[in-house]
mmCIF file of N, CA, C and O in Angstrom:
data_model
loop_
_atom_site.group_PDB
_atom_site.id
_atom_site.type_symbol
_atom_site.label_atom_id
_atom_site.label_comp_id
_atom_site.label_asym_id
_atom_site.label_seq_id
_atom_site.Cartn_x
_atom_site.Cartn_y
_atom_site.Cartn_z
ATOM 1 N N MET A 1 -66.447 124.912 -42.258
ATOM 2 C CA MET A 1 -66.397 123.799 -43.206
ATOM 3 C C MET A 1 -67.323 122.669 -42.755
ATOM 4 O O MET A 1 -67.963 122.039 -43.569
ATOM 5 N N ARG A 2 -67.353 122.441 -41.433
ATOM 6 C CA ARG A 2 -68.177 121.372 -40.885
ATOM 7 C C ARG A 2 -69.658 121.641 -41.137
ATOM 8 O O ARG A 2 -70.423 120.730 -41.428
ATOM 9 N N ARG A 3 -70.047 122.910 -41.030
ATOM 10 C CA ARG A 3 -71.447 123.255 -41.250
ATOM 11 C C ARG A 3 -71.833 123.100 -42.716
ATOM 12 O O ARG A 3 -72.946 122.698 -43.026
ATOM 13 N N LEU A 4 -70.914 123.416 -43.609
ATOM 14 C CA LEU A 4 -71.182 123.256 -45.036
ATOM 15 C C LEU A 4 -71.387 121.792 -45.385
ATOM 16 O O LEU A 4 -72.287 121.445 -46.166
ATOM 17 N N VAL A 5 -70.580 120.922 -44.801
ATOM 18 C CA VAL A 5 -70.748 119.479 -45.018
ATOM 19 C C VAL A 5 -72.094 119.028 -44.459
ATOM 20 O O VAL A 5 -72.807 118.239 -45.079
ATOM 21 N N GLY A 6 -72.460 119.548 -43.287
ATOM 22 C CA GLY A 6 -73.741 119.194 -42.688
ATOM 23 C C GLY A 6 -74.917 119.614 -43.550
ATOM 24 O O GLY A 6 -75.871 118.860 -43.737
ATOM 25 N N VAL A 7 -74.858 120.824 -44.087
ATOM 26 C CA VAL A 7 -75.935 121.307 -44.959
ATOM 27 C C VAL A 7 -76.005 120.460 -46.223
ATOM 28 O O VAL A 7 -77.096 120.115 -46.699
ATOM 29 N N THR A 8 -74.869 120.090 -46.768
ATOM 30 C CA THR A 8 -74.837 119.254 -47.966
ATOM 31 C C THR A 8 -75.438 117.882 -47.688
ATOM 32 O O THR A 8 -76.212 117.355 -48.508
ATOM 33 N N VAL A 9 -75.109 117.298 -46.546
ATOM 34 C CA VAL A 9 -75.647 115.985 -46.188
ATOM 35 C C VAL A 9 -77.166 116.067 -46.002
ATOM 36 O O VAL A 9 -77.908 115.188 -46.456
ATOM 37 N N VAL A 10 -77.636 117.119 -45.345
ATOM 38 C CA VAL A 10 -79.076 117.286 -45.145
ATOM 39 C C VAL A 10 -79.793 117.430 -46.479
ATOM 40 O O VAL A 10 -80.832 116.799 -46.717
ATOM 41 N N MET A 11 -79.251 118.248 -47.361
ATOM 42 C CA MET A 11 -79.893 118.449 -48.669
ATOM 43 C C MET A 11 -79.907 117.156 -49.487
ATOM 44 O O MET A 11 -80.903 116.850 -50.153
ATOM 45 N N ALA A 12 -78.826 116.387 -49.446
ATOM 46 C CA ALA A 12 -78.779 115.118 -50.184
ATOM 47 C C ALA A 12 -79.783 114.120 -49.610
ATOM 48 O O ALA A 12 -80.467 113.407 -50.362
ATOM 49 N N GLY A 13 -79.879 114.051 -48.284
ATOM 50 C CA GLY A 13 -80.847 113.160 -47.656
ATOM 51 C C GLY A 13 -82.277 113.548 -47.980
ATOM 52 O O GLY A 13 -83.131 112.688 -48.246
ATOM 53 N N MET A 14 -82.549 114.852 -47.979
ATOM 54 C CA MET A 14 -83.894 115.317 -48.317
ATOM 55 C C MET A 14 -84.232 115.032 -49.775
ATOM 56 O O MET A 14 -85.358 114.638 -50.095
ATOM 57 N N ALA A 15 -83.264 115.231 -50.662
ATOM 58 C CA ALA A 15 -83.508 114.979 -52.082
ATOM 59 C C ALA A 15 -83.815 113.503 -52.325
ATOM 60 O O ALA A 15 -84.746 113.171 -53.072
ATOM 61 N N LEU A 16 -83.062 112.623 -51.691
ATOM 62 C CA LEU A 16 -83.316 111.189 -51.858
ATOM 63 C C LEU A 16 -84.662 110.802 -51.262
ATOM 64 O O LEU A 16 -85.410 110.018 -51.852
ATOM 65 N N ALA A 17 -85.010 111.362 -50.110
ATOM 66 C CA ALA A 17 -86.297 111.052 -49.487
ATOM 67 C C ALA A 17 -87.450 111.527 -50.359
ATOM 68 O O ALA A 17 -88.435 110.805 -50.543
ATOM 69 N N PHE A 18 -87.356 112.748 -50.903
ATOM 70 C CA PHE A 18 -88.410 113.244 -51.784
ATOM 71 C C PHE A 18 -88.539 112.389 -53.032
ATOM 72 O O PHE A 18 -89.644 112.102 -53.488
ATOM 73 N N TRP A 19 -87.406 111.951 -53.587
ATOM 74 C CA TRP A 19 -87.458 111.101 -54.773
ATOM 75 C C TRP A 19 -88.113 109.762 -54.451
ATOM 76 O O TRP A 19 -88.906 109.252 -55.240
ATOM 77 N N LEU A 20 -87.787 109.200 -53.289
ATOM 78 C CA LEU A 20 -88.383 107.917 -52.922
ATOM 79 C C LEU A 20 -89.883 108.030 -52.699
ATOM 80 O O LEU A 20 -90.636 107.110 -53.007
ATOM 81 N N VAL A 21 -90.329 109.152 -52.161
ATOM 82 C CA VAL A 21 -91.754 109.318 -51.889
ATOM 83 C C VAL A 21 -92.518 109.677 -53.153
ATOM 84 O O VAL A 21 -93.589 109.136 -53.419
ATOM 85 N N LEU A 22 -91.981 110.578 -53.959
ATOM 86 C CA LEU A 22 -92.735 111.107 -55.086
ATOM 87 C C LEU A 22 -92.308 110.583 -56.453
ATOM 88 O O LEU A 22 -93.105 110.608 -57.385
ATOM 89 N N GLY A 23 -91.063 110.119 -56.579
ATOM 90 C CA GLY A 23 -90.531 109.849 -57.896
ATOM 91 C C GLY A 23 -90.707 108.459 -58.454
ATOM 92 O O GLY A 23 -91.216 108.304 -59.559
ATOM 93 N N PRO A 24 -90.305 107.417 -57.748
ATOM 94 C CA PRO A 24 -90.278 106.102 -58.392
ATOM 95 C C PRO A 24 -91.679 105.534 -58.613
ATOM 96 O O PRO A 24 -92.662 106.024 -58.075
ATOM 97 N N SER A 25 -91.706 104.488 -59.380
ATOM 98 C CA SER A 25 -92.967 103.852 -59.721
ATOM 99 C C SER A 25 -93.679 103.332 -58.479
ATOM 100 O O SER A 25 -93.057 102.761 -57.575
ATOM 101 N N SER A 26 -94.980 103.514 -58.432
ATOM 102 C CA SER A 26 -95.744 103.070 -57.260
ATOM 103 C C SER A 26 -96.183 101.612 -57.373
ATOM 104 O O SER A 26 -96.829 101.102 -56.474
ATOM 105 N N ASP A 27 -95.844 100.962 -58.455
ATOM 106 C CA ASP A 27 -96.247 99.567 -58.606
ATOM 107 C C ASP A 27 -95.174 98.587 -58.135
ATOM 108 O O ASP A 27 -95.239 97.410 -58.452
ATOM 109 N N TRP A 28 -94.198 99.074 -57.394
ATOM 110 C CA TRP A 28 -93.205 98.181 -56.817
ATOM 111 C C TRP A 28 -93.886 97.315 -55.773
ATOM 112 O O TRP A 28 -94.682 97.793 -54.972
ATOM 113 N N GLU A 29 -93.541 96.043 -55.725
ATOM 114 C CA GLU A 29 -94.161 95.134 -54.772
ATOM 115 C C GLU A 29 -93.123 94.208 -54.179
ATOM 116 O O GLU A 29 -92.035 94.044 -54.713
ATOM 117 N N GLY A 30 -93.482 93.608 -53.075
ATOM 118 C CA GLY A 30 -92.648 92.603 -52.454
ATOM 119 C C GLY A 30 -91.416 93.170 -51.770
ATOM 120 O O GLY A 30 -91.477 94.173 -51.059
ATOM 121 N N ALA A 31 -90.286 92.523 -52.002
ATOM 122 C CA ALA A 31 -89.047 92.885 -51.328
ATOM 123 C C ALA A 31 -88.551 94.272 -51.729
ATOM 124 O O ALA A 31 -87.961 94.987 -50.915
ATOM 125 N N VAL A 32 -88.808 94.679 -52.950
ATOM 126 C CA VAL A 32 -88.360 95.995 -53.406
ATOM 127 C C VAL A 32 -89.096 97.095 -52.653
ATOM 128 O O VAL A 32 -88.514 98.122 -52.300
ATOM 129 N N LYS A 33 -90.359 96.870 -52.369
ATOM 130 C CA LYS A 33 -91.138 97.846 -51.615
ATOM 131 C C LYS A 33 -90.601 97.976 -50.188
ATOM 132 O O LYS A 33 -90.511 99.075 -49.651
ATOM 133 N N VAL A 34 -90.226 96.868 -49.580
ATOM 134 C CA VAL A 34 -89.657 96.891 -48.236
ATOM 135 C C VAL A 34 -88.296 97.578 -48.251
ATOM 136 O O VAL A 34 -87.983 98.371 -47.348
ATOM 137 N N MET A 35 -87.498 97.316 -49.272
ATOM 138 C CA MET A 35 -86.184 97.959 -49.373
ATOM 139 C C MET A 35 -86.320 99.469 -49.575
ATOM 140 O O MET A 35 -85.538 100.245 -49.039
ATOM 141 N N ARG A 36 -87.317 99.888 -50.342
ATOM 142 C CA ARG A 36 -87.548 101.319 -50.534
ATOM 143 C C ARG A 36 -87.916 101.978 -49.214
ATOM 144 O O ARG A 36 -87.442 103.063 -48.893
ATOM 145 N N PHE A 37 -88.740 101.304 -48.417
ATOM 146 C CA PHE A 37 -89.125 101.838 -47.112
ATOM 147 C C PHE A 37 -87.923 101.909 -46.181
ATOM 148 O O PHE A 37 -87.746 102.895 -45.450
ATOM 149 N N ALA A 38 -87.064 100.886 -46.199
ATOM 150 C CA ALA A 38 -85.859 100.899 -45.357
ATOM 151 C C ALA A 38 -84.909 102.018 -45.785
ATOM 152 O O ALA A 38 -84.307 102.682 -44.935
ATOM 153 N N LEU A 39 -84.785 102.248 -47.069
ATOM 154 C CA LEU A 39 -83.944 103.337 -47.563
ATOM 155 C C LEU A 39 -84.519 104.682 -47.159
ATOM 156 O O LEU A 39 -83.775 105.602 -46.795
ATOM 157 N N LEU A 40 -85.827 104.807 -47.170
ATOM 158 C CA LEU A 40 -86.471 106.045 -46.732
ATOM 159 C C LEU A 40 -86.213 106.301 -45.256
ATOM 160 O O LEU A 40 -85.906 107.431 -44.855
ATOM 161 N N LEU A 41 -86.301 105.273 -44.432
ATOM 162 C CA LEU A 41 -85.998 105.438 -43.008
ATOM 163 C C LEU A 41 -84.539 105.812 -42.784
ATOM 164 O O LEU A 41 -84.225 106.619 -41.900
ATOM 165 N N SER A 42 -83.649 105.255 -43.584
ATOM 166 C CA SER A 42 -82.241 105.610 -43.438
ATOM 167 C C SER A 42 -81.981 107.053 -43.868
ATOM 168 O O SER A 42 -81.046 107.688 -43.384
ATOM 169 N N CYS A 43 -82.820 107.580 -44.758
ATOM 170 C CA CYS A 43 -82.698 108.996 -45.124
ATOM 171 C C CYS A 43 -82.922 109.885 -43.912
ATOM 172 O O CYS A 43 -82.253 110.913 -43.754
ATOM 173 N N PHE A 44 -83.849 109.507 -43.059
ATOM 174 C CA PHE A 44 -84.098 110.289 -41.849
ATOM 175 C C PHE A 44 -82.884 110.261 -40.926
ATOM 176 O O PHE A 44 -82.563 111.255 -40.270
ATOM 177 N N LEU A 45 -82.194 109.142 -40.867
ATOM 178 C CA LEU A 45 -80.968 109.062 -40.064
ATOM 179 C C LEU A 45 -79.870 109.943 -40.652
ATOM 180 O O LEU A 45 -79.126 110.603 -39.925
ATOM 181 N N VAL A 46 -79.766 109.967 -41.967
ATOM 182 C CA VAL A 46 -78.771 110.807 -42.633
ATOM 183 C C VAL A 46 -79.075 112.284 -42.385
ATOM 184 O O VAL A 46 -78.175 113.076 -42.091
ATOM 185 N N ILE A 47 -80.342 112.658 -42.474
ATOM 186 C CA ILE A 47 -80.730 114.043 -42.218
ATOM 187 C C ILE A 47 -80.418 114.415 -40.768
ATOM 188 O O ILE A 47 -79.882 115.491 -40.487
ATOM 189 N N GLY A 48 -80.699 113.530 -39.844
ATOM 190 C CA GLY A 48 -80.379 113.780 -38.437
ATOM 191 C C GLY A 48 -78.886 113.918 -38.203
ATOM 192 O O GLY A 48 -78.441 114.764 -37.417
ATOM 193 N N GLY A 49 -78.097 113.111 -38.876
ATOM 194 C CA GLY A 49 -76.643 113.225 -38.753
ATOM 195 C C GLY A 49 -76.125 114.535 -39.317
ATOM 196 O O GLY A 49 -75.214 115.145 -38.769
ATOM 197 N N GLY A 50 -76.707 114.979 -40.416
ATOM 198 C CA GLY A 50 -76.317 116.264 -40.992
ATOM 199 C C GLY A 50 -76.665 117.420 -40.077
ATOM 200 O O GLY A 50 -75.902 118.385 -39.945
ATOM 201 N N VAL A 51 -77.805 117.338 -39.424
ATOM 202 C CA VAL A 51 -78.196 118.385 -38.480
ATOM 203 C C VAL A 51 -77.234 118.417 -37.299
ATOM 204 O O VAL A 51 -76.881 119.493 -36.792
ATOM 205 N N ARG A 52 -76.780 117.251 -36.863
ATOM 206 C CA ARG A 52 -75.801 117.218 -35.756
ATOM 207 C C ARG A 52 -74.465 117.826 -36.180
ATOM 208 O O ARG A 52 -73.723 118.324 -35.349
ATOM 209 N N LEU A 53 -74.130 117.762 -37.467
ATOM 210 C CA LEU A 53 -72.921 118.422 -37.943
ATOM 211 C C LEU A 53 -73.088 119.939 -37.949
ATOM 212 O O LEU A 53 -72.153 120.680 -37.658
ATOM 213 N N VAL A 54 -74.289 120.402 -38.284
ATOM 214 C CA VAL A 54 -74.537 121.842 -38.324
ATOM 215 C C VAL A 54 -74.640 122.402 -36.915
ATOM 216 O O VAL A 54 -74.086 123.457 -36.605
ATOM 217 N N PHE A 55 -75.350 121.713 -36.035
ATOM 218 C CA PHE A 55 -75.558 122.159 -34.657
ATOM 219 C C PHE A 55 -75.010 121.105 -33.696
ATOM 220 O O PHE A 55 -75.764 120.278 -33.182
ATOM 221 N N PRO A 56 -73.712 121.123 -33.406
ATOM 222 C CA PRO A 56 -73.147 120.118 -32.503
ATOM 223 C C PRO A 56 -73.632 120.341 -31.066
ATOM 224 O O PRO A 56 -74.008 121.450 -30.676
ATOM 225 N N ASP A 57 -73.610 119.278 -30.263
ATOM 226 C CA ASP A 57 -74.040 119.369 -28.866
ATOM 227 C C ASP A 57 -73.076 120.199 -28.035
ATOM 228 O O ASP A 57 -73.477 120.933 -27.154
ATOM 229 N N LYS A 58 -71.800 120.057 -28.271
ATOM 230 C CA LYS A 58 -70.784 120.755 -27.494
ATOM 231 C C LYS A 58 -70.252 121.947 -28.278
ATOM 232 O O LYS A 58 -70.284 121.963 -29.498
ATOM 233 N N SER A 59 -69.746 122.923 -27.555
ATOM 234 C CA SER A 59 -69.176 124.081 -28.238
ATOM 235 C C SER A 59 -67.864 123.691 -28.905
ATOM 236 O O SER A 59 -67.165 122.784 -28.465
ATOM 237 N N GLU A 60 -67.519 124.403 -29.965
ATOM 238 C CA GLU A 60 -66.313 124.069 -30.714
ATOM 239 C C GLU A 60 -65.048 124.488 -29.979
ATOM 240 O O GLU A 60 -63.974 124.021 -30.292
ATOM 241 N N GLY A 61 -65.178 125.388 -28.998
ATOM 242 C CA GLY A 61 -64.020 125.851 -28.240
ATOM 243 C C GLY A 61 -63.457 124.802 -27.300
ATOM 244 O O GLY A 61 -62.337 124.913 -26.840
ATOM 245 N N GLY A 62 -64.233 123.798 -26.987
ATOM 246 C CA GLY A 62 -63.755 122.728 -26.123
ATOM 247 C C GLY A 62 -64.279 122.834 -24.708
ATOM 248 O O GLY A 62 -64.447 121.833 -24.033
ATOM 249 N N ALA A 63 -64.550 124.018 -24.215
ATOM 250 C CA ALA A 63 -65.056 124.187 -22.858
ATOM 251 C C ALA A 63 -66.580 124.209 -22.890
ATOM 252 O O ALA A 63 -67.199 125.132 -23.364
ATOM 253 N N ALA A 64 -67.179 123.159 -22.383
ATOM 254 C CA ALA A 64 -68.629 123.076 -22.364
ATOM 255 C C ALA A 64 -69.147 123.651 -21.051
ATOM 256 O O ALA A 64 -68.575 123.453 -19.989
ATOM 257 N N GLU A 65 -70.239 124.376 -21.144
ATOM 258 C CA GLU A 65 -70.835 124.944 -19.941
ATOM 259 C C GLU A 65 -71.624 123.885 -19.213
ATOM 260 O O GLU A 65 -72.267 123.042 -19.801
ATOM 261 N N THR A 66 -71.577 123.954 -17.879
ATOM 262 C CA THR A 66 -72.332 123.033 -17.074
ATOM 263 C C THR A 66 -73.376 123.800 -16.282
ATOM 264 O O THR A 66 -73.110 124.897 -15.796
ATOM 265 N N ALA A 67 -74.547 123.245 -16.201
ATOM 266 C CA ALA A 67 -75.625 123.888 -15.437
ATOM 267 C C ALA A 67 -75.543 123.426 -13.994
ATOM 268 O O ALA A 67 -75.502 122.253 -13.699
ATOM 269 N N GLY A 68 -75.536 124.368 -13.100
ATOM 270 C CA GLY A 68 -75.565 123.980 -11.694
ATOM 271 C C GLY A 68 -74.452 124.531 -10.992
ATOM 272 O O GLY A 68 -74.011 124.793 -10.053
#
């Protein structure tokens, strides 16, 4: 279930990022242009969070392997 949520979050973040890059009017200026750029950067954070849901750092069993 966790991986499905992660894939959904990644796809939603990618869709919003593609829309921001290719979809809206390019004649936006001033503060709206800065807000669009900030929203685009936040899409990358959302995509990264979704990837962490799909591929967690620790194993789901609870026992993490240690090197050494």
